[in-house]
Structure formats: structure tokens, C-alpha cells
PDB file of C-alpha atoms and ligand atoms in Angstrom:
ATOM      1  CA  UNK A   1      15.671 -29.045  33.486  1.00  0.00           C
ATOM      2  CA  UNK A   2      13.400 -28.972  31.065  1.00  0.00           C
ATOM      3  CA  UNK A   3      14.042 -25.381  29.254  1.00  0.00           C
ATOM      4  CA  UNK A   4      17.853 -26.222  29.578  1.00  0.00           C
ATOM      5  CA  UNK A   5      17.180 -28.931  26.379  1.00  0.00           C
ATOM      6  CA  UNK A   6      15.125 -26.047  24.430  1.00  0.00           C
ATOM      7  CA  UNK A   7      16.567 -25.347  21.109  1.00  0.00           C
ATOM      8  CA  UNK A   8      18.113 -21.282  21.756  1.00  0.00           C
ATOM      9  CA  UNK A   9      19.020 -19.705  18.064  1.00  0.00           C
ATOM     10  CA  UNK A  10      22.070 -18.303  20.219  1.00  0.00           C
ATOM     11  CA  UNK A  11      24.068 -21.764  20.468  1.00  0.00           C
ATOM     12  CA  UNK A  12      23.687 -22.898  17.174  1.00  0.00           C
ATOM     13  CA  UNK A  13      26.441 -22.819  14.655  1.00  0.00           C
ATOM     14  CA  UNK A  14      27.495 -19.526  13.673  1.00  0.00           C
ATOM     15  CA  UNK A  15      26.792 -20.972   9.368  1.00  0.00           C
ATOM     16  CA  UNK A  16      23.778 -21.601  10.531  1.00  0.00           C
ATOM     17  CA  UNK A  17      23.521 -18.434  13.149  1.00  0.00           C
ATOM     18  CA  UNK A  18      24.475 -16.311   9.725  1.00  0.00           C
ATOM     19  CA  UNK A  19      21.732 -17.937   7.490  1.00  0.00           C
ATOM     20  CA  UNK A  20      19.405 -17.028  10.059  1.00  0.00           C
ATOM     21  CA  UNK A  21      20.613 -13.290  10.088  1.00  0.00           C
ATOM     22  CA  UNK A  22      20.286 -13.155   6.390  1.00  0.00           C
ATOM     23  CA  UNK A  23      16.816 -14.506   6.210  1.00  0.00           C
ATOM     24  CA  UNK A  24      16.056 -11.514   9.164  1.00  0.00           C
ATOM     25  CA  UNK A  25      17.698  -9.163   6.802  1.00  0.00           C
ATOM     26  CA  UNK A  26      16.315  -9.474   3.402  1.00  0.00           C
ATOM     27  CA  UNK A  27      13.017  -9.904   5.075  1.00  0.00           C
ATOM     28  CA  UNK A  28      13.343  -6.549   6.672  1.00  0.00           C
ATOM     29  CA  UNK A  29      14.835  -4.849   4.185  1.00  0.00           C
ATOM     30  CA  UNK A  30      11.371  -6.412   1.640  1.00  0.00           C
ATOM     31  CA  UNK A  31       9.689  -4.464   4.289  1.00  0.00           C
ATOM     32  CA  UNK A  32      11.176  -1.010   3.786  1.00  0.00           C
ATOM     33  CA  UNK A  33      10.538  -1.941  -0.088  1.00  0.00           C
ATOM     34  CA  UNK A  34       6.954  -2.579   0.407  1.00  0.00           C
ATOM     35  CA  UNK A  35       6.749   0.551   2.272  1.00  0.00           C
ATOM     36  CA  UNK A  36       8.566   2.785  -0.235  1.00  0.00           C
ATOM     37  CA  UNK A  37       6.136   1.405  -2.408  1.00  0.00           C
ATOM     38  CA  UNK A  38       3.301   2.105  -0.914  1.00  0.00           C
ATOM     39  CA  UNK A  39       4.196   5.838  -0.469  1.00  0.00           C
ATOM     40  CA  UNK A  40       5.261   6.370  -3.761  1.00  0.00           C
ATOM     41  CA  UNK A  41       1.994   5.140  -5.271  1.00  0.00           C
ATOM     42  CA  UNK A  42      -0.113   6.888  -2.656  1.00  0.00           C
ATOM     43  CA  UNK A  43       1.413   9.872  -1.381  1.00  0.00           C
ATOM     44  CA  UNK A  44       0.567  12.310  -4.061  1.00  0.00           C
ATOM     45  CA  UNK A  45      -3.323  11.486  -4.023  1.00  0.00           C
ATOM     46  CA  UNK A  46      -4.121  14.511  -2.349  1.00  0.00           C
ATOM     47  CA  UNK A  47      -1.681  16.362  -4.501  1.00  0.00           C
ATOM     48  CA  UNK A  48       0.424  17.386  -1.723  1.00  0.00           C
ATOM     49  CA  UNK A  49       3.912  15.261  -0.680  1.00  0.00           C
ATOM     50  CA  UNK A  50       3.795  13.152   2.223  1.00  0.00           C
ATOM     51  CA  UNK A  51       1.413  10.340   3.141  1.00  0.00           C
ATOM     52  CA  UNK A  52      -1.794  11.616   5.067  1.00  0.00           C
ATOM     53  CA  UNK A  53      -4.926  10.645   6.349  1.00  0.00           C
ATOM     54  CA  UNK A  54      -6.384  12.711   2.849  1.00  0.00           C
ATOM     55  CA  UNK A  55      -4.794  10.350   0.954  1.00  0.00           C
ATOM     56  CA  UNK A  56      -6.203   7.382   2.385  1.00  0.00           C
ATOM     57  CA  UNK A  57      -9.885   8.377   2.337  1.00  0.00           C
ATOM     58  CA  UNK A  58      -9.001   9.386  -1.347  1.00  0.00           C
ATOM     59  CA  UNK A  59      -7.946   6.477  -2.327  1.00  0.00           C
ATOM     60  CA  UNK A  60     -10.496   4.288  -0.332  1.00  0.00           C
ATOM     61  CA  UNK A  61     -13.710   5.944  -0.008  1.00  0.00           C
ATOM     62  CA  UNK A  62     -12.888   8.348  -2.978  1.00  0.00           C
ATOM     63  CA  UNK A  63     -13.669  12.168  -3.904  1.00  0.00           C
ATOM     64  CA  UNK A  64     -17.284  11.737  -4.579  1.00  0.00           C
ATOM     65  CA  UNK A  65     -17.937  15.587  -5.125  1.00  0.00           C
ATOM     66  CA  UNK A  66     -15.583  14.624  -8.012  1.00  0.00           C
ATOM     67  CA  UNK A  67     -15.121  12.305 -11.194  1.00  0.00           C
ATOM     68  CA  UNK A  68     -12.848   9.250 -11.628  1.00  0.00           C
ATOM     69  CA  UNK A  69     -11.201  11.788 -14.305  1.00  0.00           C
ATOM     70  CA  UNK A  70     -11.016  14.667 -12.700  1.00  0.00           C
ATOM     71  CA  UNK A  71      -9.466  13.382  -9.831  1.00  0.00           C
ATOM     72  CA  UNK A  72      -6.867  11.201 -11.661  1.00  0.00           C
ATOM     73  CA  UNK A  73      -5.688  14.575 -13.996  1.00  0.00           C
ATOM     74  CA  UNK A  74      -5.365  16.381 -10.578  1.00  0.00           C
ATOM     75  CA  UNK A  75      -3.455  13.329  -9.187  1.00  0.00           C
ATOM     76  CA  UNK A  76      -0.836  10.895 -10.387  1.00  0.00           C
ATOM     77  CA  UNK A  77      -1.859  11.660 -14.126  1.00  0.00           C
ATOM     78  CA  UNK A  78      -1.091  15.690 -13.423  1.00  0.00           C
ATOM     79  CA  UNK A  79       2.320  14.863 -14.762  1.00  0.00           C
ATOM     80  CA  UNK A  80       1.549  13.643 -17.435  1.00  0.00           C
ATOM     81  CA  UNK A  81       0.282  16.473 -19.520  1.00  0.00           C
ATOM     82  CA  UNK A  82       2.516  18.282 -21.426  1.00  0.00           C
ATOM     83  CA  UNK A  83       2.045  21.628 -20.184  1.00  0.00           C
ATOM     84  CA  UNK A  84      -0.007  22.956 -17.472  1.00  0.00           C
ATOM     85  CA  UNK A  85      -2.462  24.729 -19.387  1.00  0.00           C
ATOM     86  CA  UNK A  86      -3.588  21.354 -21.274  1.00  0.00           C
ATOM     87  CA  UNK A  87      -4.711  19.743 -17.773  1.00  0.00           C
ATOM     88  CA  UNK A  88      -6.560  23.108 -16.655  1.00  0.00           C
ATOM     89  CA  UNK A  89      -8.434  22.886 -20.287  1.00  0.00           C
ATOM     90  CA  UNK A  90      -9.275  19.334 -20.088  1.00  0.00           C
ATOM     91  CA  UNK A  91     -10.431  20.098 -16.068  1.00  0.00           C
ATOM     92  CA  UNK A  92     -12.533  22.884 -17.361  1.00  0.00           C
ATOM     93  CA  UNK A  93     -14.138  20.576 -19.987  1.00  0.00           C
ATOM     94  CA  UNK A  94     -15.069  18.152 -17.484  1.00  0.00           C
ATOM     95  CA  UNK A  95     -16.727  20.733 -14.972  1.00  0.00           C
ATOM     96  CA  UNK A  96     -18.543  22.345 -17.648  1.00  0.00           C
ATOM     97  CA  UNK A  97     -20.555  19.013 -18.115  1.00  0.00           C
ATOM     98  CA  UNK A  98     -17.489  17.220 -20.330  1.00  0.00           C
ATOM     99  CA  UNK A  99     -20.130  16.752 -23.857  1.00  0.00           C
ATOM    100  CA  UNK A 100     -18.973  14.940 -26.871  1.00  0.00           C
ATOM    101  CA  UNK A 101     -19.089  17.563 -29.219  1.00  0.00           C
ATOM    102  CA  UNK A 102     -16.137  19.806 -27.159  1.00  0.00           C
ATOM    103  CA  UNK A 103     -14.350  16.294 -26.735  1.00  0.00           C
ATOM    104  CA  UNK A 104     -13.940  15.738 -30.760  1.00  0.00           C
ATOM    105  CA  UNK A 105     -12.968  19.190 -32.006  1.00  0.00           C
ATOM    106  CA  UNK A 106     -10.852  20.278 -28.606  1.00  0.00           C
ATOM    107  CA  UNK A 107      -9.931  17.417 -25.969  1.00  0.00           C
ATOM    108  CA  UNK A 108      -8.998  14.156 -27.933  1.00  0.00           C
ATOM    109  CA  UNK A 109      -5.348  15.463 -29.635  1.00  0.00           C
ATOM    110  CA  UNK A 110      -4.736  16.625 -25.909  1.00  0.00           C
ATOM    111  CA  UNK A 111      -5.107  13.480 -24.213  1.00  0.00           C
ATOM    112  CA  UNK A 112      -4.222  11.605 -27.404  1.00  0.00           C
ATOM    113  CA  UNK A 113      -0.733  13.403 -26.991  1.00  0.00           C
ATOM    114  CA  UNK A 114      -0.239  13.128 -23.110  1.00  0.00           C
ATOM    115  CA  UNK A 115      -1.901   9.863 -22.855  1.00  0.00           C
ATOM    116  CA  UNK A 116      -1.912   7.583 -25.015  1.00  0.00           C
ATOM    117  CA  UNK A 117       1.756   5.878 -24.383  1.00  0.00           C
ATOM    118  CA  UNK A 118       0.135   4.463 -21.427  1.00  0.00           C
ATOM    119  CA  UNK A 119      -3.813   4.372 -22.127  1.00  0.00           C
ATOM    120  CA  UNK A 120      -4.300   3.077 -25.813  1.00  0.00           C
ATOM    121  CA  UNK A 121      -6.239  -0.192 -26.814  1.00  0.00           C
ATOM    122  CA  UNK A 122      -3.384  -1.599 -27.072  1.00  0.00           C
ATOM    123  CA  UNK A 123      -1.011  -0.597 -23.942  1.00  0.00           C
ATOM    124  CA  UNK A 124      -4.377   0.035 -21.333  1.00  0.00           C
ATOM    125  CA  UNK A 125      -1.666   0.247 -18.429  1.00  0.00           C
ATOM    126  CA  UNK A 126      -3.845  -0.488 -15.077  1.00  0.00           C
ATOM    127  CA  UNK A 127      -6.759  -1.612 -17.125  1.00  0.00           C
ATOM    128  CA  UNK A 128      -7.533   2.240 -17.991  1.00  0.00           C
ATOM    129  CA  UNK A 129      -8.459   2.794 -22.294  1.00  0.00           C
ATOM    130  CA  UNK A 130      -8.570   7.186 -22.665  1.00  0.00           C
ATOM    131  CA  UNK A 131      -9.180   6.742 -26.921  1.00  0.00           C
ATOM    132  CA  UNK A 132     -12.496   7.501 -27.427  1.00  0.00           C
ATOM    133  CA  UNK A 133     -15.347   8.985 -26.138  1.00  0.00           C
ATOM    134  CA  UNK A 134     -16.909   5.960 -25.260  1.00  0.00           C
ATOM    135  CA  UNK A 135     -13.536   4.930 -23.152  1.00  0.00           C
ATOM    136  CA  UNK A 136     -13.011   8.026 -21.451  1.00  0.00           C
ATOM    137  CA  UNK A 137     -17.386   8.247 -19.688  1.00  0.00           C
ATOM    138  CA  UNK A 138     -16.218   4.872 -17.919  1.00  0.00           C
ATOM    139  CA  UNK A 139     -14.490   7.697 -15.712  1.00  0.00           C
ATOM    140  CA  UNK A 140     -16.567  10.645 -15.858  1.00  0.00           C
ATOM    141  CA  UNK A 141     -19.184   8.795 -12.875  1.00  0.00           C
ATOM    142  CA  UNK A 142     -18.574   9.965  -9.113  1.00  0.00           C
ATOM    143  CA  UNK A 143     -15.422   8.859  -7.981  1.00  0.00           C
ATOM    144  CA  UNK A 144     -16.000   6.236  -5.110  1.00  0.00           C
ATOM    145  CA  UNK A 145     -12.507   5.319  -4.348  1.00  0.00           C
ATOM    146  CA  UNK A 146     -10.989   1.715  -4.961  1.00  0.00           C
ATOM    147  CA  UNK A 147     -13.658  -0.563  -6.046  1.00  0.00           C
ATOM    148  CA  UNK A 148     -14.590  -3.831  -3.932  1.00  0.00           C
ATOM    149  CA  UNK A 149     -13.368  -5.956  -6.185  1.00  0.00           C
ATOM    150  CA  UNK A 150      -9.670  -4.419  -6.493  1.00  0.00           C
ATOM    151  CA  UNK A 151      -9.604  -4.236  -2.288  1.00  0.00           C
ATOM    152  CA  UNK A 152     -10.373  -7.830  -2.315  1.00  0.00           C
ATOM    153  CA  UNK A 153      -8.100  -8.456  -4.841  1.00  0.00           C
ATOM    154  CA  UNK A 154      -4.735  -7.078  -3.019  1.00  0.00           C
ATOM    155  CA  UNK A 155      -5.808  -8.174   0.335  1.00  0.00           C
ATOM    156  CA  UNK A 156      -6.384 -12.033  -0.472  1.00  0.00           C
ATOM    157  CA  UNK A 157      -2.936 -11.976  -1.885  1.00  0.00           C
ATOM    158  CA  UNK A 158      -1.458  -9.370   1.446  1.00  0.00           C
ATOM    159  CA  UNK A 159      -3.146 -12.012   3.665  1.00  0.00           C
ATOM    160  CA  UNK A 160      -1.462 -15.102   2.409  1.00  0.00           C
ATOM    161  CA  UNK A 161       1.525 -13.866   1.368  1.00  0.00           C
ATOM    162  CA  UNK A 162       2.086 -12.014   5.093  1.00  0.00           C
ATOM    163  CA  UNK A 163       0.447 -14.145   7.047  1.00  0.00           C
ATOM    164  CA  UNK A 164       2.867 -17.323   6.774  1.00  0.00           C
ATOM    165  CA  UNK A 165       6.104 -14.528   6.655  1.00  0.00           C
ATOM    166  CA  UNK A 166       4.712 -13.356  10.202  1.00  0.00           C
ATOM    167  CA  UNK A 167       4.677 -17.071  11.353  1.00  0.00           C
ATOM    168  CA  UNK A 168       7.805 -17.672  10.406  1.00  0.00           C
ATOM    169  CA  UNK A 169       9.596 -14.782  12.241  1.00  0.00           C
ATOM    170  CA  UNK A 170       7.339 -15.552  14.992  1.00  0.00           C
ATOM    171  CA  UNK A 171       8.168 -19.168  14.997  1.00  0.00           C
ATOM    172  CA  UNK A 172      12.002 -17.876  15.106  1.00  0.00           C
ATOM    173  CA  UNK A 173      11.270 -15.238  17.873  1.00  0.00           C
ATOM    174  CA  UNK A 174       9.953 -18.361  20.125  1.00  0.00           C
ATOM    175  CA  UNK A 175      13.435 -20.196  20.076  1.00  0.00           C
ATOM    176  CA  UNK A 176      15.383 -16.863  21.408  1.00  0.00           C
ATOM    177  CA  UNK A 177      16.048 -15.837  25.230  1.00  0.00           C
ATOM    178  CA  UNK A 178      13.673 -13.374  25.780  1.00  0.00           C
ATOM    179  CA  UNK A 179      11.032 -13.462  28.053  1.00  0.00           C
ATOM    180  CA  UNK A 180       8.281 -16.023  27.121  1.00  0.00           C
ATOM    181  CA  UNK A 181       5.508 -13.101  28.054  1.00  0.00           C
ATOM    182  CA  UNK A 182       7.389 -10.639  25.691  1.00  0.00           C
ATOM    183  CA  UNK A 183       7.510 -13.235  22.865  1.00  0.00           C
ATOM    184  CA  UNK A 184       3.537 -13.870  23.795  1.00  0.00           C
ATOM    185  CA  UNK A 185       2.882 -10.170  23.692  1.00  0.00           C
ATOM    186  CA  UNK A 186       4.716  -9.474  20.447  1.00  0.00           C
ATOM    187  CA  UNK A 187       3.369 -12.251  18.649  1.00  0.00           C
ATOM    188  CA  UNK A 188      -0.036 -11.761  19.220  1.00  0.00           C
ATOM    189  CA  UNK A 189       0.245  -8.193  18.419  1.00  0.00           C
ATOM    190  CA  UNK A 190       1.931  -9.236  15.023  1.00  0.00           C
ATOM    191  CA  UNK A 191      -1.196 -11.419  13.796  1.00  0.00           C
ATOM    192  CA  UNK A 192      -3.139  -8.616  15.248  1.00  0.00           C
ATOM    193  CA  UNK A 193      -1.472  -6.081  13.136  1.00  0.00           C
ATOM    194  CA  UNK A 194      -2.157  -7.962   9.703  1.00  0.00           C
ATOM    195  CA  UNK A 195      -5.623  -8.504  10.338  1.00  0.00           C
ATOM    196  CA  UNK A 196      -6.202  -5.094  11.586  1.00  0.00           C
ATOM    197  CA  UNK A 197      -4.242  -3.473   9.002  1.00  0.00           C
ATOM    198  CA  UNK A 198      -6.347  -5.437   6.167  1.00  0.00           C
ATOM    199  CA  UNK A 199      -9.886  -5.414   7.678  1.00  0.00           C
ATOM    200  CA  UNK A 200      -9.456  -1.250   8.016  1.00  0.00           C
ATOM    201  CA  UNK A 201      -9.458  -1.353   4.262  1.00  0.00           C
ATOM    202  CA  UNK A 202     -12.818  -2.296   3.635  1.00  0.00           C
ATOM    203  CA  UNK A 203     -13.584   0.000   6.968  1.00  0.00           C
ATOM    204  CA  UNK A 204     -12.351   2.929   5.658  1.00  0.00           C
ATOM    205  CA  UNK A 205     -13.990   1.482   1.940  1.00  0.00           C
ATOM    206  CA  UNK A 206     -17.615   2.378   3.642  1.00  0.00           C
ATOM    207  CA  UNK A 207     -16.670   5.424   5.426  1.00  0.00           C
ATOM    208  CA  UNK A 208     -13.350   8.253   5.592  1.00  0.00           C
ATOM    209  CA  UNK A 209     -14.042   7.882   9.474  1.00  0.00           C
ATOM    210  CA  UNK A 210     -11.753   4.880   9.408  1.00  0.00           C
ATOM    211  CA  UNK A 211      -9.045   6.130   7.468  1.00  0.00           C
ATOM    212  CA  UNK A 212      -7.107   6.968  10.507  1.00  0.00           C
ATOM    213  CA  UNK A 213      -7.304   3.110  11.387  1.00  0.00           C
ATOM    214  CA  UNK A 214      -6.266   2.205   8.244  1.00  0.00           C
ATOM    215  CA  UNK A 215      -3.030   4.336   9.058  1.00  0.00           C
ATOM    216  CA  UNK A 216      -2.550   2.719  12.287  1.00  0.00           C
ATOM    217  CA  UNK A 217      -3.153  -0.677  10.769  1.00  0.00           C
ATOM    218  CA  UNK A 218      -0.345  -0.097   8.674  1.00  0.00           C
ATOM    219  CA  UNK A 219       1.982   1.460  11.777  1.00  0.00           C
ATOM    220  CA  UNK A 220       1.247  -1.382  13.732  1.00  0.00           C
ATOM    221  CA  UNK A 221       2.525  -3.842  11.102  1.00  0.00           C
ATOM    222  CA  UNK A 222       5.184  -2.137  10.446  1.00  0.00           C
ATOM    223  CA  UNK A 223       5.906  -1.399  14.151  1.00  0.00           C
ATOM    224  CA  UNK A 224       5.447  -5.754  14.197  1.00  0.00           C
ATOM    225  CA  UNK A 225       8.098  -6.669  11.255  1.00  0.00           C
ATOM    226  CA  UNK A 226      10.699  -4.291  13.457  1.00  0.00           C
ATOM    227  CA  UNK A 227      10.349  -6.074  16.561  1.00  0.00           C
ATOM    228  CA  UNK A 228      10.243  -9.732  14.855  1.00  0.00           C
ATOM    229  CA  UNK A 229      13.190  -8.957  12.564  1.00  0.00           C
ATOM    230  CA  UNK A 230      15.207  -7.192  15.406  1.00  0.00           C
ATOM    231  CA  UNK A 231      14.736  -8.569  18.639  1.00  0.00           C
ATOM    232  CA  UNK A 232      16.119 -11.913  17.098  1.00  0.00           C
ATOM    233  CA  UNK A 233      18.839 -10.052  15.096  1.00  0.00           C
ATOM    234  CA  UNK A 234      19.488  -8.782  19.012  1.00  0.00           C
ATOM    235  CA  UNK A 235      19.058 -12.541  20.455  1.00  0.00           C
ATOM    236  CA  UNK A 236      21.853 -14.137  17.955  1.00  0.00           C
ATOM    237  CA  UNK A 237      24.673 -11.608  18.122  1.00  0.00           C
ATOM    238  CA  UNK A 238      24.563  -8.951  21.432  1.00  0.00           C
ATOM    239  CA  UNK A 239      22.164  -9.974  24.035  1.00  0.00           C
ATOM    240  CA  UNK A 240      24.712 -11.394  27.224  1.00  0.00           C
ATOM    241  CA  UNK A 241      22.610 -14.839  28.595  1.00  0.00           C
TER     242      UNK A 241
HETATM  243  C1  HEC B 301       3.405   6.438 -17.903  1.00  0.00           C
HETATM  244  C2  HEC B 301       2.126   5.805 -18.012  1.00  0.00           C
HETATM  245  C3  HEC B 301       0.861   6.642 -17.865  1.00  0.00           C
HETATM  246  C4  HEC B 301       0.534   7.815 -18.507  1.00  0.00           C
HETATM  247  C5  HEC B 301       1.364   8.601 -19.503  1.00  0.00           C
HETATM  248  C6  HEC B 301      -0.795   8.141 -18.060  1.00  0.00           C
HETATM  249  N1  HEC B 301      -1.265   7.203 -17.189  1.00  0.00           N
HETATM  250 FE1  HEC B 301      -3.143   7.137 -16.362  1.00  0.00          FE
HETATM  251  N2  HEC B 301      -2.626   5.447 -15.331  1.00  0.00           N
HETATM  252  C7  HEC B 301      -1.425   4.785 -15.439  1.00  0.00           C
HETATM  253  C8  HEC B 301      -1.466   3.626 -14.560  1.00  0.00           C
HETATM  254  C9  HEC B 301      -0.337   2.615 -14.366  1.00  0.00           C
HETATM  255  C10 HEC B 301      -2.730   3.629 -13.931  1.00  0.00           C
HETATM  256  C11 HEC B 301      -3.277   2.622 -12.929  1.00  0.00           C
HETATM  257  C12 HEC B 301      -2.627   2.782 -11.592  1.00  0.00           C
HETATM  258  C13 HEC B 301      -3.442   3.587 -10.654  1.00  0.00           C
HETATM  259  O1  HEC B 301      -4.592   3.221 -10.383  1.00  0.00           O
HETATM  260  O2  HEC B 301      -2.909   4.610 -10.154  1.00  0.00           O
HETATM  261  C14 HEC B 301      -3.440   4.779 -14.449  1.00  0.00           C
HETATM  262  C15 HEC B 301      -4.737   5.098 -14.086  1.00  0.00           C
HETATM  263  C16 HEC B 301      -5.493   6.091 -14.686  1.00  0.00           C
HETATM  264  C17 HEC B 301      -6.900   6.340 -14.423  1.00  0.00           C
HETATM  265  C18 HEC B 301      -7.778   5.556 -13.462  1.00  0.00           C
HETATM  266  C19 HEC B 301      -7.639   6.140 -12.082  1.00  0.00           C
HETATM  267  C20 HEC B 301      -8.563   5.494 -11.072  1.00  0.00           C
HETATM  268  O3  HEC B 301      -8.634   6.043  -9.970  1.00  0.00           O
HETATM  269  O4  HEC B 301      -9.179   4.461 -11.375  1.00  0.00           O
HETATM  270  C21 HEC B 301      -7.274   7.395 -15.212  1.00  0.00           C
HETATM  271  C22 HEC B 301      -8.654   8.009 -15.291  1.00  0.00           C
HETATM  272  C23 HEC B 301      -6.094   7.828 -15.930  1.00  0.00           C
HETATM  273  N3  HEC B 301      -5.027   7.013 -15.611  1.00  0.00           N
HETATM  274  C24 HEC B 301      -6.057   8.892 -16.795  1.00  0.00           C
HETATM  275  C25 HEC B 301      -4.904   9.344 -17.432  1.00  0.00           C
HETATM  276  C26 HEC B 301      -4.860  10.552 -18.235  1.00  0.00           C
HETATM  277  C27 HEC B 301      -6.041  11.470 -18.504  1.00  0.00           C
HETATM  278  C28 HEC B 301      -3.566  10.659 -18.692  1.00  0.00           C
HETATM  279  C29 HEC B 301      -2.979  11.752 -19.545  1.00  0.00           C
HETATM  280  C30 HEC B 301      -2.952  13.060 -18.976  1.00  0.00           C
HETATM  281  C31 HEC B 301      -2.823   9.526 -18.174  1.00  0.00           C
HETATM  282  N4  HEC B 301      -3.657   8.761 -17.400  1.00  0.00           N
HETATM  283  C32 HEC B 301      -1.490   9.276 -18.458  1.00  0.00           C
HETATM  284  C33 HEC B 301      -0.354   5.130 -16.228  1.00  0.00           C
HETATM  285  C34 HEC B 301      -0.282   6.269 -17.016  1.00  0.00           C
END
């Protein structure tokens, strides 16, 4: 019968059975990287631990009852300052209207000290210069969150660097036992997940009512690289025919 000639990972070679497994491996464990990634970078928006809904409509629709500045000294750049006091002086400078004159004589040898390995002319680590007066009002405007351009920036390169992963593992997921309607359903959720889990950024871009997508965008991919790196992990080594 027909599905007796269809190719099952399960009888081929065990070198080849092995190569397979590795391929499911590194490509889950690159998965667990991207993720620690992602909450490292993000988690601390809100300036509490632990990835949150806050944190997502920070980072996409923004704090707009606050500056670009303000919120990146409260933020990731808190750190950064050499002593506590120096951040609360610099935060006070920028509530009280942040004016050139106070910058010159009071705030530049603050962030000149705390800053300036990372945000001279010369280093400008993620684009940002804090030297001068002139430098530092690019971020004293209403922070809107990530700008269109950046969000279309990482998503062209999510889209085609996950999209032809996901087709792989779901190409692989095809030639195992399993149930054809489970390999339908999980397959279809996959590509679901990595559109869904992209589109919700620019959702959650034009409103913080989406954030919560966004979150379950991201869940639902990562629920999608489990299943496709497992259930054939499963197929090749303990599932009984
Ligand atoms: C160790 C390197 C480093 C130091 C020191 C540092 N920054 Fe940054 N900063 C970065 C990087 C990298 C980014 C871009 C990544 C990002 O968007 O989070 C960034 C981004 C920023 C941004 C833009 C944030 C946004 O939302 O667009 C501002 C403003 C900023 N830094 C201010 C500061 C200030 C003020 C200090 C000093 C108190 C400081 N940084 C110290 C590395 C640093």
C-alpha cells in the first residue's frame, strides 16, 4: 500500500537518524537563546524583573507622558550612572524643563562620566550620540516607543530568517508516524504563530491594547518550535510503531 513506501524518519539509518537529532537540537536549543535574549533586553523596561505586559507597551507604543531620556535613565541606562544621586539630578533636570544653561554648568560632566564609553561621536552604541546639547534634545521629545522604521527593520529579517526554519521542521514533522491530522494541526498553527507573533508588533505599535497579543504571539511560537523540535525528537528514538 501506498503509505507502506512513504519515507518514515524512524527507519532510516541511525548516522543519518543522529544528524537529524542534532539539527532538532541546536535548533531548539537557538530557540531558548533567542528567548534569553529577548528577556534580557526587555525585561527591565518597566524597571521591575520579569517580562510583563508593561514592558511590551513600553517598548512598543512607548511612555508618552514621558521623554525618550527620561525613560531610558529610568530603564536599561539606570545602571549606568555612577551613583544614584547623579540619575535623580539629571531626572530632575529633565522634569524641570531640561534648558541649556543647567545642562553646561551642571549635567554634561555627569553624563560625560557615566556615558560616554558607550554614547560618544565616536562609539554611538545603538545609534544613540549623549555629547552635546544638540545630541542629547534628539531624546528629550515624547517617547513613542520603537519607531516604524526599527519594527520593520527586525521583523523583515524575523520573517525570513523563521519562516524557512519553520518549514523545515515542518517538512521533517510530515515524514514521522504521527497522525496526519496532528501534523496538519501543528503545522498550520506554526506558520500561524510567526505571522501572528510579527503582525502584533505593529498592533501593539498603534495601541498598548494589543500588547497582550504581542505576548501570546510570542507564546504561541514558542509553544510551535517545542512541538516541531520534540514530537520528531519523540518519532526517531521512543515512539513504539
Ligand atoms: C555599556 C554601554 C552603554 C552605556 C554606558 C550607556 N548606554 Fe545608553 N544605550 C546603549 C545601547 C546599546 C543602546 C541601544 C539599545 C537599546 O535601544 O536599548 C542605548 C540606548 C540609549 C538611548 C536610546 C533609548 C531609546 O529608547 O531609543 C538613550 C537615550 C540612552 N541610551 C542614554 C544613555 C545615558 C543617559 C547613559 C548614561 C547614564 C547611557 N545611555 C549609558 C548602551 C549604553
Amino acid at each position: 500500500m501506498f503509505w507502506k513506501e512513504t519515507i518514515r524518519l524512524r527507519t532510516m539509518p541511525v548516522v543519518t537518524k543522529i544528524i537529524i537529532s542534532l539539527f532538532l537540537v541546536l535548533t531548539g536549543f537557538g530557540y531558548l537563546l533567542g528567548f534569553t535574549n529577548i528577556y534580557m533586553t526587555y525585561n527591565m523596561v518597566d524597571e521591575k524583573p520579569g517580562l510583563s505586559i508593561k514592558d511590551i507597551s513600553l517598548t512598543y507604543y512607548g511612555a508618552r507622558d514621558k521623554t525618550t531620556l527620561e525613560k531610558a535613565i529610568d530603564g536599561s541606562m539606570r545602571q549606568y550612572f555612577t551613583d544614584k544621586n547623579e540619575q535623580k539630578i539629571v531626572k530632575e533636570w529633565i522634569l524641570d524643563g531640561a534648558s541649556e544653561n543647567a545642562w553646561d554648568s551642571e549635567i554634561e560632566p555627569i553624563i560625560d562620566a557615566s556615558c560616554s564609553t558607550c554614547h560618544s561621536e565616536a562609539t554611538a552604541l545603538g545609534g544613540v550620540v549623549t555629547a552635546e546639547y544638540s545630541d542629547i534634545e534628539n531624546y528629550l521629545g515624547k517617547n513613542t516607543g520603537k519607531s516604524w522604521s526599527r519594527i520593520v527593520g527586525v521583523s523583515h529579517t524575523h520573517v525570513l530568517a523563521i519562516t524557512p526554519l519553520v518549514f523545515l521542521l515542518v517538512l521533517l514533522l510530515s515524514f514521522t508516524s504521527f497522525p496526519v491530522l496532528l501534523k496538519n494541526i501543528v503545522s498550520i498553527f506554526a506558520f500561524s504563530a510567526v505571522f501572528m507573533d510579527v503582525g502584533f508588533w505593529f498592533l501593539a505599535k498603534l495601541s498598548p491594547f494589543f500588547s497582550i497579543f504581542v505576548l501570546m504571539g510570542g507564546m504561541s511560537l514558542g509553544l510551535s518550535f517545542g512541538l516541531l523540535v520534540l514530537l520528531p525528537l519523540y518519532d526517531l528514538w521512543i515512539k513504539k510503531v
